[in-house]
PDB file of C-alpha atoms and ligand atoms in Angstrom:
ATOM      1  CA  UNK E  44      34.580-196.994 253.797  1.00 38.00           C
ATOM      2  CA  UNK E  45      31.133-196.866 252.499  1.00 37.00           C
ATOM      3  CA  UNK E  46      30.569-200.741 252.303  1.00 38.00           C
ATOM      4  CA  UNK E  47      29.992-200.839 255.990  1.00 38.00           C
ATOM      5  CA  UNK E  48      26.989-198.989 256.275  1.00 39.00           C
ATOM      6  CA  UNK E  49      25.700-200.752 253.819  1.00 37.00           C
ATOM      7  CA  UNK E  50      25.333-203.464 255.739  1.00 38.00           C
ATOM      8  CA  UNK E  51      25.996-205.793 252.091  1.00 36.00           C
ATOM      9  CA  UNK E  52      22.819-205.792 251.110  1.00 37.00           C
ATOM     10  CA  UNK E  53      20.867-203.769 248.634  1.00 37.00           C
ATOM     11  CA  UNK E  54      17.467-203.460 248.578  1.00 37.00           C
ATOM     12  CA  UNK E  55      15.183-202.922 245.774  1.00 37.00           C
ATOM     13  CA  UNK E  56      18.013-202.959 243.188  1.00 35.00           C
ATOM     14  CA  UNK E  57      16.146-201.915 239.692  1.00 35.00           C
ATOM     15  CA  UNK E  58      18.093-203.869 237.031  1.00 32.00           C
ATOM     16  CA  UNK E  59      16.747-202.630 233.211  1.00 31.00           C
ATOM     17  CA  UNK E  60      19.115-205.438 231.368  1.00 29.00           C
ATOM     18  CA  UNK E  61      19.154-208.960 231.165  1.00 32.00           C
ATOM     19  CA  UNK E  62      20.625-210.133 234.626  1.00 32.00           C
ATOM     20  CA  UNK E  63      23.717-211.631 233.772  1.00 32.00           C
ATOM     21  CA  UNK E  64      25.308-212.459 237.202  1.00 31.00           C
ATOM     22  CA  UNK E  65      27.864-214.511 238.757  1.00 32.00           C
ATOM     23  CA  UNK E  66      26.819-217.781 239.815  1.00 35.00           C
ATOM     24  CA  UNK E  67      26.767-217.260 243.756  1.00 33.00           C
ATOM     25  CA  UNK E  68      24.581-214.017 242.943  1.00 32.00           C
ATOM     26  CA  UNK E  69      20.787-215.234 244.505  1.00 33.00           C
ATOM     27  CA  UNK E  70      18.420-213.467 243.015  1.00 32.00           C
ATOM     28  CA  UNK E  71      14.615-213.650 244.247  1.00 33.00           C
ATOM     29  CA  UNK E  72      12.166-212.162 241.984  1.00 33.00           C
ATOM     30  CA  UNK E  73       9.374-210.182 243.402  1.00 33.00           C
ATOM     31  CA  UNK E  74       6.062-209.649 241.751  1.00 35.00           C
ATOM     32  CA  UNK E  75       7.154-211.031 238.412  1.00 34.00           C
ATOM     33  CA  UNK E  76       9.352-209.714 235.794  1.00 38.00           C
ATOM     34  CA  UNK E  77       7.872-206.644 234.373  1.00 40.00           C
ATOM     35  CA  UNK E  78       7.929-206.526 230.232  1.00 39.00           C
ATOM     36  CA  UNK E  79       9.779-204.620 228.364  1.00 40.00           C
ATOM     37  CA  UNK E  80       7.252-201.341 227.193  1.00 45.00           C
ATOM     38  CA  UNK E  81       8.609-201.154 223.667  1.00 49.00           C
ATOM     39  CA  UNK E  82       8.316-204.068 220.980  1.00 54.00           C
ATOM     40  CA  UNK E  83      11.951-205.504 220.393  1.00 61.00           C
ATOM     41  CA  UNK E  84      13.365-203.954 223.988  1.00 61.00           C
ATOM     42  CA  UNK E  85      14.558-206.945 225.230  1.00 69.00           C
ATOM     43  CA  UNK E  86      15.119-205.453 228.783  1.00 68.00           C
ATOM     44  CA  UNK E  87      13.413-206.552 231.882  1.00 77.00           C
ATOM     45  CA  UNK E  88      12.655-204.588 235.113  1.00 75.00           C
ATOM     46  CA  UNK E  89      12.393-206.633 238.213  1.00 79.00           C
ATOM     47  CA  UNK E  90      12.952-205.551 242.147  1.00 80.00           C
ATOM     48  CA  UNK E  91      16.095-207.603 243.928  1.00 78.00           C
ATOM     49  CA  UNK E  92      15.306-208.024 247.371  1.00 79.00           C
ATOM     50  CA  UNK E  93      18.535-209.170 248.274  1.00 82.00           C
ATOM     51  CA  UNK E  94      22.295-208.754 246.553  1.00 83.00           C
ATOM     52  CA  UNK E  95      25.675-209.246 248.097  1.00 87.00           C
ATOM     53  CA  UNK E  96      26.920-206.100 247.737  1.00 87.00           C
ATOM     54  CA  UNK E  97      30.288-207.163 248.117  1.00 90.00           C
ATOM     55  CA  UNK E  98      30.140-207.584 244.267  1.00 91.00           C
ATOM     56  CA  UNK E  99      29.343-204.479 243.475  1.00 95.00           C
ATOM     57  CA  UNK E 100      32.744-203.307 245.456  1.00 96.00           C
ATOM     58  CA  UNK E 101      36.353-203.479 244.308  1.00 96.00           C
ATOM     59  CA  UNK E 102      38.265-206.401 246.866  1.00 94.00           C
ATOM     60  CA  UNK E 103      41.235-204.106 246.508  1.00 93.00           C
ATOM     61  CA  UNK E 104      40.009-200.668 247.631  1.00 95.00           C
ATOM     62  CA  UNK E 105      36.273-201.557 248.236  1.00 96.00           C
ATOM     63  CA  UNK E 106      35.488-198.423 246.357  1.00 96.00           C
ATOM     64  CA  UNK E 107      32.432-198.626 244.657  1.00 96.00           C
ATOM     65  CA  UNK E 108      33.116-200.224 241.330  1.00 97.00           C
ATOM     66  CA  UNK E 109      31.965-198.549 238.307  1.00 96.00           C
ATOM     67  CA  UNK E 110      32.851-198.734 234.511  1.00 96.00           C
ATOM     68  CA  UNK E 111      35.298-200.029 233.557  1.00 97.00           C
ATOM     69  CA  UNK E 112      35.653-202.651 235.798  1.00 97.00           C
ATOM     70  CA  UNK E 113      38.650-205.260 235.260  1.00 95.00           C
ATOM     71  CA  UNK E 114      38.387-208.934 235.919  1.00 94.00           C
ATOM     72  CA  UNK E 115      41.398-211.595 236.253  1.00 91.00           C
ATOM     73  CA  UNK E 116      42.079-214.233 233.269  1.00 88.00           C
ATOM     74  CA  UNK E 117      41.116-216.976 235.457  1.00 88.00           C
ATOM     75  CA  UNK E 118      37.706-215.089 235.640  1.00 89.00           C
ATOM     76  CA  UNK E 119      37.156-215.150 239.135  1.00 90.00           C
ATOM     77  CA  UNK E 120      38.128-211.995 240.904  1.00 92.00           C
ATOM     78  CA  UNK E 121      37.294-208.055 239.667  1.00 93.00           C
ATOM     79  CA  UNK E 122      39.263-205.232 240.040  1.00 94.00           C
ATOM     80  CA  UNK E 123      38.563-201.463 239.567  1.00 96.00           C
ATOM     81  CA  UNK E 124      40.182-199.132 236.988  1.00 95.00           C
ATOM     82  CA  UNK E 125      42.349-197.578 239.448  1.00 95.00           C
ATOM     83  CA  UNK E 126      43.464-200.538 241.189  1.00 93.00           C
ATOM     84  CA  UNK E 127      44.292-202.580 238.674  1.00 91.00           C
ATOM     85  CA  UNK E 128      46.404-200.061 237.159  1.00 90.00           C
ATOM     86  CA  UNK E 129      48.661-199.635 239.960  1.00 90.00           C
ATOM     87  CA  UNK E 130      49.189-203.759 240.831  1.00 85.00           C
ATOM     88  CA  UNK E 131      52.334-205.150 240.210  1.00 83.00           C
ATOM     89  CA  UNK E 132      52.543-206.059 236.284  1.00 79.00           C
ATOM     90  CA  UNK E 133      48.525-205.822 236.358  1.00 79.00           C
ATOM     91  CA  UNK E 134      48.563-209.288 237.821  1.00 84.00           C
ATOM     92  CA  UNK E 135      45.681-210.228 240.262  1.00 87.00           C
ATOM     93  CA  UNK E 136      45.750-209.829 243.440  1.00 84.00           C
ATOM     94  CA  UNK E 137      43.970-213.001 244.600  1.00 87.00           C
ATOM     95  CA  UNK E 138      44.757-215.939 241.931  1.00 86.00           C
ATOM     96  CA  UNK E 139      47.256-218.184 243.420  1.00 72.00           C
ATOM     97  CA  UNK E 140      51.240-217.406 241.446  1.00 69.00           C
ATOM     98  CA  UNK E 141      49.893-214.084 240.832  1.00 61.00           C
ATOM     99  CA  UNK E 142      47.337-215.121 238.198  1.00 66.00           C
ATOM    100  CA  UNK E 143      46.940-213.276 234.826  1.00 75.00           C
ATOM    101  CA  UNK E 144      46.827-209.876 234.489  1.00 85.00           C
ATOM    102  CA  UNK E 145      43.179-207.910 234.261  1.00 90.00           C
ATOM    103  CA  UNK E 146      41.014-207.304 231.275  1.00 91.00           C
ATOM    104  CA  UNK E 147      37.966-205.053 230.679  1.00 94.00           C
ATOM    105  CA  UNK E 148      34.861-207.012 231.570  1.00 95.00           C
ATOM    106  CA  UNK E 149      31.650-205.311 229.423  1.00 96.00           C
ATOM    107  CA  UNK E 150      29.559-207.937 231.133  1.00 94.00           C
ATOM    108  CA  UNK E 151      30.737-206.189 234.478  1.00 95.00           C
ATOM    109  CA  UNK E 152      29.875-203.337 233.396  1.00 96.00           C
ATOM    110  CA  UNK E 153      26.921-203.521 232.754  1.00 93.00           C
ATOM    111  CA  UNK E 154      26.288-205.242 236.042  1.00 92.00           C
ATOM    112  CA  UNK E 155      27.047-202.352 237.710  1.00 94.00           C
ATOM    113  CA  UNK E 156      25.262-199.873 235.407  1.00 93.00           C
ATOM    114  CA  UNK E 157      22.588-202.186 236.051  1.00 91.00           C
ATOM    115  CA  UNK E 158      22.382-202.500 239.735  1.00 92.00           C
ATOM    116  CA  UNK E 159      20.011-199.255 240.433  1.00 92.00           C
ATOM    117  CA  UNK E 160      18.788-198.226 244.002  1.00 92.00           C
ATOM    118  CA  UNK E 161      16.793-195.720 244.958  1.00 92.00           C
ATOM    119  CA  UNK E 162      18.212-192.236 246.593  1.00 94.00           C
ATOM    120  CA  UNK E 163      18.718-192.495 250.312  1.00 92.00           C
ATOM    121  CA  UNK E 164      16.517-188.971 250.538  1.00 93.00           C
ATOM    122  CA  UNK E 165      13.117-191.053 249.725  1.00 92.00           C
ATOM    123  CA  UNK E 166      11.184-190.373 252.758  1.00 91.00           C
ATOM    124  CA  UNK E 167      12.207-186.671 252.366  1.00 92.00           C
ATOM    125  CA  UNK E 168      10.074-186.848 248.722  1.00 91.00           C
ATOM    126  CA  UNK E 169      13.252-187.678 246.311  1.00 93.00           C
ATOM    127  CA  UNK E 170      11.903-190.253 243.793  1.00 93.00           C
ATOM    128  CA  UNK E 171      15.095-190.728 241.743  1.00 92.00           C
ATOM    129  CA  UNK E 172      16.575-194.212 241.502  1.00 92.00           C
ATOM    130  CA  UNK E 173      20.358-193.943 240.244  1.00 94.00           C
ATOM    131  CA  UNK E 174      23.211-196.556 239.508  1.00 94.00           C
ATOM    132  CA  UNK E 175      24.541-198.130 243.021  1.00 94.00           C
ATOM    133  CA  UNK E 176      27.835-196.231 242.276  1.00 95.00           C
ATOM    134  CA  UNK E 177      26.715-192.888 241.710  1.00 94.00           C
ATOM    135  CA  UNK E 178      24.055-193.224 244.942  1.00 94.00           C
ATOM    136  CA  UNK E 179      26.836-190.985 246.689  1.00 90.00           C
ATOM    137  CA  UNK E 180      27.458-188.601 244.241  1.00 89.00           C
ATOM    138  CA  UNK E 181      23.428-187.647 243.973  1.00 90.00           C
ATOM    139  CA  UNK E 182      22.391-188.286 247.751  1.00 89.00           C
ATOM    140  CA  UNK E 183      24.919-185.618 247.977  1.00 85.00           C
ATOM    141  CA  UNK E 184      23.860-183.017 245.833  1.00 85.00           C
ATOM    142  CA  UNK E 185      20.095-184.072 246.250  1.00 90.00           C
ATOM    143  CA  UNK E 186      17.613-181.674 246.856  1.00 87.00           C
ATOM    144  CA  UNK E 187      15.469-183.223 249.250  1.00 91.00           C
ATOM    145  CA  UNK E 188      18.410-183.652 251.275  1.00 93.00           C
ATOM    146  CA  UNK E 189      17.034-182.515 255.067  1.00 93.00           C
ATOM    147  CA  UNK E 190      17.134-179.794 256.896  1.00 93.00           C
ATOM    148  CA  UNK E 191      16.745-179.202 260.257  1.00 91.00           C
ATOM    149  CA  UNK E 192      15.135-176.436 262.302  1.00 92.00           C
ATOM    150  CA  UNK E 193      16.745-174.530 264.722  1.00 88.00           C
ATOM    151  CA  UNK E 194      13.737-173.634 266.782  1.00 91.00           C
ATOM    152  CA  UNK E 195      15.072-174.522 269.958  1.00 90.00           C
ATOM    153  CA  UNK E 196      13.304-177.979 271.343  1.00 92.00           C
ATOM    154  CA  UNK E 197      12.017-178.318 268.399  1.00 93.00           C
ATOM    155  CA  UNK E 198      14.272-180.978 265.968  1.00 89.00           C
ATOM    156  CA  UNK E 199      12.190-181.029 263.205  1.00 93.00           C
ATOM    157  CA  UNK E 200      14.181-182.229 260.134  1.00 93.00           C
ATOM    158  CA  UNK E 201      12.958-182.541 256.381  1.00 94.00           C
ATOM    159  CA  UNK E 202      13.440-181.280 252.669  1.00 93.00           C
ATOM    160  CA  UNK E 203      14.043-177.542 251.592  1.00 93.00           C
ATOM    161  CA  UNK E 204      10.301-177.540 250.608  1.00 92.00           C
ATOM    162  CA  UNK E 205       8.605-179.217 253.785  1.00 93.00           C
ATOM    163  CA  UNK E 206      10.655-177.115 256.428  1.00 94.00           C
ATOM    164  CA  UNK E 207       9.460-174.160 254.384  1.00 94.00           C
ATOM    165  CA  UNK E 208       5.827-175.154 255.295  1.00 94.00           C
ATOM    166  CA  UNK E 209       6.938-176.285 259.129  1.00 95.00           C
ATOM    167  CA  UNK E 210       8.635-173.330 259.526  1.00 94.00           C
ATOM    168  CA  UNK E 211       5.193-171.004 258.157  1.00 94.00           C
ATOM    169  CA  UNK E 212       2.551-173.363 259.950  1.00 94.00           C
ATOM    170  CA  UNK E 213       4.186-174.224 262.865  1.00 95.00           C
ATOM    171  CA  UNK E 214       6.443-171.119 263.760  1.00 93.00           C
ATOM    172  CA  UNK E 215       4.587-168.044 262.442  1.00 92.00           C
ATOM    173  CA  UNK E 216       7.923-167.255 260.079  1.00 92.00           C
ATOM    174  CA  UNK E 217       6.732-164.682 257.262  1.00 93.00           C
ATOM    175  CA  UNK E 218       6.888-166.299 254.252  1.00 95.00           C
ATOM    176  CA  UNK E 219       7.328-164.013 250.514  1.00 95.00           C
ATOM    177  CA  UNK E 220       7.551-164.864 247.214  1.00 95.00           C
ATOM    178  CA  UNK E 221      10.287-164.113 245.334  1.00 96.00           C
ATOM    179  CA  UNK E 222      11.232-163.825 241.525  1.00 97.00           C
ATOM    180  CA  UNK E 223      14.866-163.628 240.690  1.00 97.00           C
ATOM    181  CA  UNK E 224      16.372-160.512 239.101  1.00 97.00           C
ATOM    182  CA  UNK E 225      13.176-159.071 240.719  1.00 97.00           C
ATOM    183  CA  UNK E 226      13.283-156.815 243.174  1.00 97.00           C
ATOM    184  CA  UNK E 227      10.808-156.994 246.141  1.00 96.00           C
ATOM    185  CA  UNK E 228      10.734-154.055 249.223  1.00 95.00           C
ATOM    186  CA  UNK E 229      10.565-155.769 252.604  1.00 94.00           C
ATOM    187  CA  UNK E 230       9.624-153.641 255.883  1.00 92.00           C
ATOM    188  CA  UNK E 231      11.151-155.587 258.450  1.00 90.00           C
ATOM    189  CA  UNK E 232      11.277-154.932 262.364  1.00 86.00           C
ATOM    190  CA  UNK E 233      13.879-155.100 264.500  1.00 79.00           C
ATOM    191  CA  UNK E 234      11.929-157.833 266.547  1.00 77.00           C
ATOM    192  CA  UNK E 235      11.423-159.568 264.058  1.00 77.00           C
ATOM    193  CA  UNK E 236      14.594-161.746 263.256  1.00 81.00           C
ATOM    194  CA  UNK E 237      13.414-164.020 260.050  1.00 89.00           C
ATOM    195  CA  UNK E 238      11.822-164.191 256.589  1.00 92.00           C
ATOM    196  CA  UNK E 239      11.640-166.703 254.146  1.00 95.00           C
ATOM    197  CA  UNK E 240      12.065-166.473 250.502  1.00 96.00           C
ATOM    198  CA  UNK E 241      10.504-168.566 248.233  1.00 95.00           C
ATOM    199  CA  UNK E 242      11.333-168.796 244.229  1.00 95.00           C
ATOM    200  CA  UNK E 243       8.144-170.369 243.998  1.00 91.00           C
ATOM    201  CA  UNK E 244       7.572-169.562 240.234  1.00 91.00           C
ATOM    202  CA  UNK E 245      11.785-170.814 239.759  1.00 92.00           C
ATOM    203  CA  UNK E 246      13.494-173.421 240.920  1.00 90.00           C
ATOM    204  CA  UNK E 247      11.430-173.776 244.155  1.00 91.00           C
ATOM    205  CA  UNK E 248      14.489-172.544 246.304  1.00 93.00           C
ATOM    206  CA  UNK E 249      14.014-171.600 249.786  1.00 95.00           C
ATOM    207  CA  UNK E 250      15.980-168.877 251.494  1.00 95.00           C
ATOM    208  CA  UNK E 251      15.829-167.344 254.675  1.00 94.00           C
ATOM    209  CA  UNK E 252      16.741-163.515 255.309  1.00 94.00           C
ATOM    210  CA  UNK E 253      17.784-163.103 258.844  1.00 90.00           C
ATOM    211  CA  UNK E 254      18.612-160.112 261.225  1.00 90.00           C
ATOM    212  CA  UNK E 255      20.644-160.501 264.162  1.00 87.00           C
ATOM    213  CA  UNK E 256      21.987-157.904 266.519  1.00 86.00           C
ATOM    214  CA  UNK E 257      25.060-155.900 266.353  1.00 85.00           C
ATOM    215  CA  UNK E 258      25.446-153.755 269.295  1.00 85.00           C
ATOM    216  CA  UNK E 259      22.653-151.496 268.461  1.00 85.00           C
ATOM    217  CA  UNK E 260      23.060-151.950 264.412  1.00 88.00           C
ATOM    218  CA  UNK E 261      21.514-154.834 262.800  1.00 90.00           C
ATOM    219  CA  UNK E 262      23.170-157.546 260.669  1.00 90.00           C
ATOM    220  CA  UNK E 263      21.193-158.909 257.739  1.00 92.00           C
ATOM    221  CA  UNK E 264      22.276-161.774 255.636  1.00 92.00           C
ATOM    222  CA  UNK E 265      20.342-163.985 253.124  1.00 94.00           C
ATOM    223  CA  UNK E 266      20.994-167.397 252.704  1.00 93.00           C
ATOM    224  CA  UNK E 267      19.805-170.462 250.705  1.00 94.00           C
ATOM    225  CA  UNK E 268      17.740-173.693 252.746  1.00 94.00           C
ATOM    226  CA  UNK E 269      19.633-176.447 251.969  1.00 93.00           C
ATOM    227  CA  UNK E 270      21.944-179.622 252.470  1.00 90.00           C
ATOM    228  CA  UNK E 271      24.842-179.538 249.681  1.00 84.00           C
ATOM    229  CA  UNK E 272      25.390-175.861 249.079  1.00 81.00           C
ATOM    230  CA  UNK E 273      28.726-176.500 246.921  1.00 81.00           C
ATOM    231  CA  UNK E 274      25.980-178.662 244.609  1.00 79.00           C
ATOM    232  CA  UNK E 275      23.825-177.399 242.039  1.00 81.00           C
ATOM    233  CA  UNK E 276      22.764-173.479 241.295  1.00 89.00           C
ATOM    234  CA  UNK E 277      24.595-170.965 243.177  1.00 93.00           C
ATOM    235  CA  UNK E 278      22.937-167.606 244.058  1.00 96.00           C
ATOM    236  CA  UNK E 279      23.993-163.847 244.148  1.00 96.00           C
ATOM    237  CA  UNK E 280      22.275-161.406 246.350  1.00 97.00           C
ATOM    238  CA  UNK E 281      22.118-157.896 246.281  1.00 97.00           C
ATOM    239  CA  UNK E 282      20.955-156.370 249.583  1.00 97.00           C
ATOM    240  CA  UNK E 283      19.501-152.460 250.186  1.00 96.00           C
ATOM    241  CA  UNK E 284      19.222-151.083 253.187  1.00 95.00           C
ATOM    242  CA  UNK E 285      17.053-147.622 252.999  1.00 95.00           C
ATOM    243  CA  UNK E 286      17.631-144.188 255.146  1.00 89.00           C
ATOM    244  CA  UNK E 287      16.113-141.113 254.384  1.00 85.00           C
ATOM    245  CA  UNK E 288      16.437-139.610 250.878  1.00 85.00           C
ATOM    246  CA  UNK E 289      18.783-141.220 249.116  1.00 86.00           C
ATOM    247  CA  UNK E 290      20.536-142.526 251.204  1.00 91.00           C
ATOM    248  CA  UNK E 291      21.403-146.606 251.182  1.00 93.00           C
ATOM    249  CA  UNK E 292      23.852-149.276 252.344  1.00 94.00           C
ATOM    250  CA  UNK E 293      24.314-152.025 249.720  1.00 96.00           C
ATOM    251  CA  UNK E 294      25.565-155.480 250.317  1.00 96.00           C
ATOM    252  CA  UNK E 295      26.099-157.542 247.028  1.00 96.00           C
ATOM    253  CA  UNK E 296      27.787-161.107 247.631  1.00 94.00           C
ATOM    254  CA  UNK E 297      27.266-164.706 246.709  1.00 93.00           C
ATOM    255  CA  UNK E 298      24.424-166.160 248.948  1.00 93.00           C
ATOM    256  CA  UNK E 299      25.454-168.844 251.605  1.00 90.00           C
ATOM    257  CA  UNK E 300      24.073-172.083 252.253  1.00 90.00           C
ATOM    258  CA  UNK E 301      22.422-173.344 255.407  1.00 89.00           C
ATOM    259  CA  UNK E 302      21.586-176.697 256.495  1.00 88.00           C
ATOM    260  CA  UNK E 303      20.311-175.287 259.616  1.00 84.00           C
ATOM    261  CA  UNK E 304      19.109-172.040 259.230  1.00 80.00           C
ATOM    262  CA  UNK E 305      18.787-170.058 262.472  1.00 77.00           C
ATOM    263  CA  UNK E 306      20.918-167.011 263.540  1.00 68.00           C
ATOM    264  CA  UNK E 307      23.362-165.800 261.299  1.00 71.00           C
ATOM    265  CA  UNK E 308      26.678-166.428 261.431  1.00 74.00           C
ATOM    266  CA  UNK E 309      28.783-162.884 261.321  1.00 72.00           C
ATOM    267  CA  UNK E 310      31.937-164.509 261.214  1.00 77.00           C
ATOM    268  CA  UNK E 311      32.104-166.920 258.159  1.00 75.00           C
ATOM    269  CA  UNK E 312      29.168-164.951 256.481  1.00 77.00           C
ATOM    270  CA  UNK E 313      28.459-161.670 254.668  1.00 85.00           C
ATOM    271  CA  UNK E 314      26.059-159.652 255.845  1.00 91.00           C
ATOM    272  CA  UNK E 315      24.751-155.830 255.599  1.00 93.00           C
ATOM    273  CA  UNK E 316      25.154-154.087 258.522  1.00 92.00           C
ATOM    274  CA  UNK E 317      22.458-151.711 259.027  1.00 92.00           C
ATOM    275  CA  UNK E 318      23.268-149.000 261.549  1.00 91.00           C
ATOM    276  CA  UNK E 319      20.452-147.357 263.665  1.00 89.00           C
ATOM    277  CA  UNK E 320      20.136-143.806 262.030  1.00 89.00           C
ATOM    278  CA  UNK E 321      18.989-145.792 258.729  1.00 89.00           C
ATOM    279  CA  UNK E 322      15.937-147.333 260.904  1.00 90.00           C
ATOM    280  CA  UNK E 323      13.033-145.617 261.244  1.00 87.00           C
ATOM    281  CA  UNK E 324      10.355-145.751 263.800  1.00 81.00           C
ATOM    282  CA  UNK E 325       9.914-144.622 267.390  1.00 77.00           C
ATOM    283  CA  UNK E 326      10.592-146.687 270.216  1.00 72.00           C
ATOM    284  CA  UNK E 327      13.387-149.492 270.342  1.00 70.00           C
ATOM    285  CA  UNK E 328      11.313-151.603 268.145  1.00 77.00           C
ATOM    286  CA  UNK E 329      12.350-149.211 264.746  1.00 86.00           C
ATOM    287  CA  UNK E 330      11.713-151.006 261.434  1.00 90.00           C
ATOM    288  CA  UNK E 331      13.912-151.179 258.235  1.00 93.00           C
ATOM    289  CA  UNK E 332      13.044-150.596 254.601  1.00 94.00           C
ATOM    290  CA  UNK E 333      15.095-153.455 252.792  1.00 95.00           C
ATOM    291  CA  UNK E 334      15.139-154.446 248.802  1.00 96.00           C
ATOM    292  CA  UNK E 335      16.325-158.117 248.319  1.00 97.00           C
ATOM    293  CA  UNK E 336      17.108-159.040 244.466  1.00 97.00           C
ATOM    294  CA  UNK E 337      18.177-162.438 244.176  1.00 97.00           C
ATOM    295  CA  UNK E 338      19.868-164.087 241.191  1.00 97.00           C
ATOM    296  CA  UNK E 339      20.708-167.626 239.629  1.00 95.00           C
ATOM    297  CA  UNK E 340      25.246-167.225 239.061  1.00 88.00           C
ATOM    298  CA  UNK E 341      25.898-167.906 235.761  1.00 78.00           C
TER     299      UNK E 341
HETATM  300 ZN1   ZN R 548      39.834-200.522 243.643  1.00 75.60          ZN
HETATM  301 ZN1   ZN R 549      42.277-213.803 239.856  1.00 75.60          ZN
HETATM  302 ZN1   ZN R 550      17.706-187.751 245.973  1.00 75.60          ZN
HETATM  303 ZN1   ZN R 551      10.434-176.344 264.245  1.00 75.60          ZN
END
């Protein structure tokens, strides 16, 4: 249940209409109420620095409540679409002789629509500030949502972006640009296990080709930096592998997501297996000619 880690309060709650709240709602105003920008918006901006959230939950499921919320004819208790749908005869839950049944409230509504916090990724660079009820919905798909590195001792955790530049700075990764539908021809050594990707001129993704060992073939797999990998743009990856002449090993496959990226992972992922007649080199430290093309999936 997510109302106990909320701990029932809210902080910083933006509120861009006319607070119209129930009577046991405190409100303390902070800094003044901000004017409305345009002549005849009647809306007012102010920071809440405390709100039971307990009202912005339905008592039956403790879901967060969002339009259209139900309340009771007496007026005194709320109810969420779903909820109220399924009670016996729509009749509240709480009113004493099974009170009246539920009816839209639009001033509950807009309560909710109202009540705006700011995403839970802020101190990874986030700056968006969405309604209370659909906090979940974006902290999960967020962008700046961390991740960590897998340098061993190191723990370093924060957004797509800044692990990029931690993972450059502090650990000597190689770091490319990328365009997608671009190809770009990457040498790449055997001791060398990692590059990173960046779509610098695109969306800003990050990816990170690695190389792990596979008897004495390599396995090469690409995958996207980030938190919520079923969220947002998906990627396609087309992978060469060069020998002599013509000769090439293709790979072309969706591109995973990593929240952690480190060595691959050769049993959930795909990867190109490169054997050792397609490296060149002398010695045991042979190199291999790759092409990477990356694409946004339509
Ligand atoms: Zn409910
Ligand atoms: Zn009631
Ligand atoms: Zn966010
Ligand atoms: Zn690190």
């Amino acid at each position: 249940m997510e109302l106990g880690n909320e701990n029932a309060t809210v902080k910083k709650a933006r509120v861009e209409e006319p607070l119209l709240l129930p009577p046991n709602v405190q409100v303390k105003q902070e800094g003044g109420v901000v004017a409305a920008a345009a002549e005849g918006d009647t809306r007012k901006e102010m920071d809440i620095i405390k709100f039971d959230a307990t009202l912005l939950h339905c008592p039956v499921c403790s879901d967060r409540l969002r339009p259209p919320v139900f309340l009771c004819a007496a007026g005194l208790h709320i109810a969420c679409s779903c909820c109220q749908g399924k009670l016996p005869g729509k009749r509240c839950h709480s009113c004493d002789h099974g009170g009246g049944s539920y009816v839209r409230s639009p001033l509950m509504d807009k309560v909710v629509c109202s009540a705006r916090v700011q995403c839970a990724h802020r101190q990874h660079g986030c700056t968006s500030c969405v309604a209370y009820f659909e906090a979940s919905d974006h902290e999960s798909a967020c962008p700046r949502a961390p991740c960590s590195c897998t340098v061993p001792g190191c723990g370093f955790a924060a957004s797509p972006p800044n692990l990029l530049g931690h993972l450059a700075s502090t650990h000597a990764w190689p770091v490319h640009s990328i365009r997608y539908r671009t190809h770009l021809g990457l040498a790449v050594r055997a001791s060398e296990p990692r590059a990173l990707l960046v779509a610098a001129e695109e969306d800003g993704a990050v990816f990170l080709l690695s190389v792990a060992a596979l008897g004495t073939a390599r396995a090469v797999s690409v995958v996207c930096v980030r938190a919520n990998g079923d969220a947002g743009q998906q990627y396609s990856l087309k992978l060469w592998a060069h020998g002599s002449g013509d000769r090439a090993v293709i790979l072309d496959s969706e591109v995973t997501s990593s929240v952690a990226p480190g060595e691959i992972n050769v049993d959930a992922w795909e990867f190109l297996a490169v054997p050792p007649t397609m490296m060149t080199g002398p010695g045991p430290d042979k190199e291999m000619v790759l092409t990477v093309c990356i694409d946004e999936a339509s």
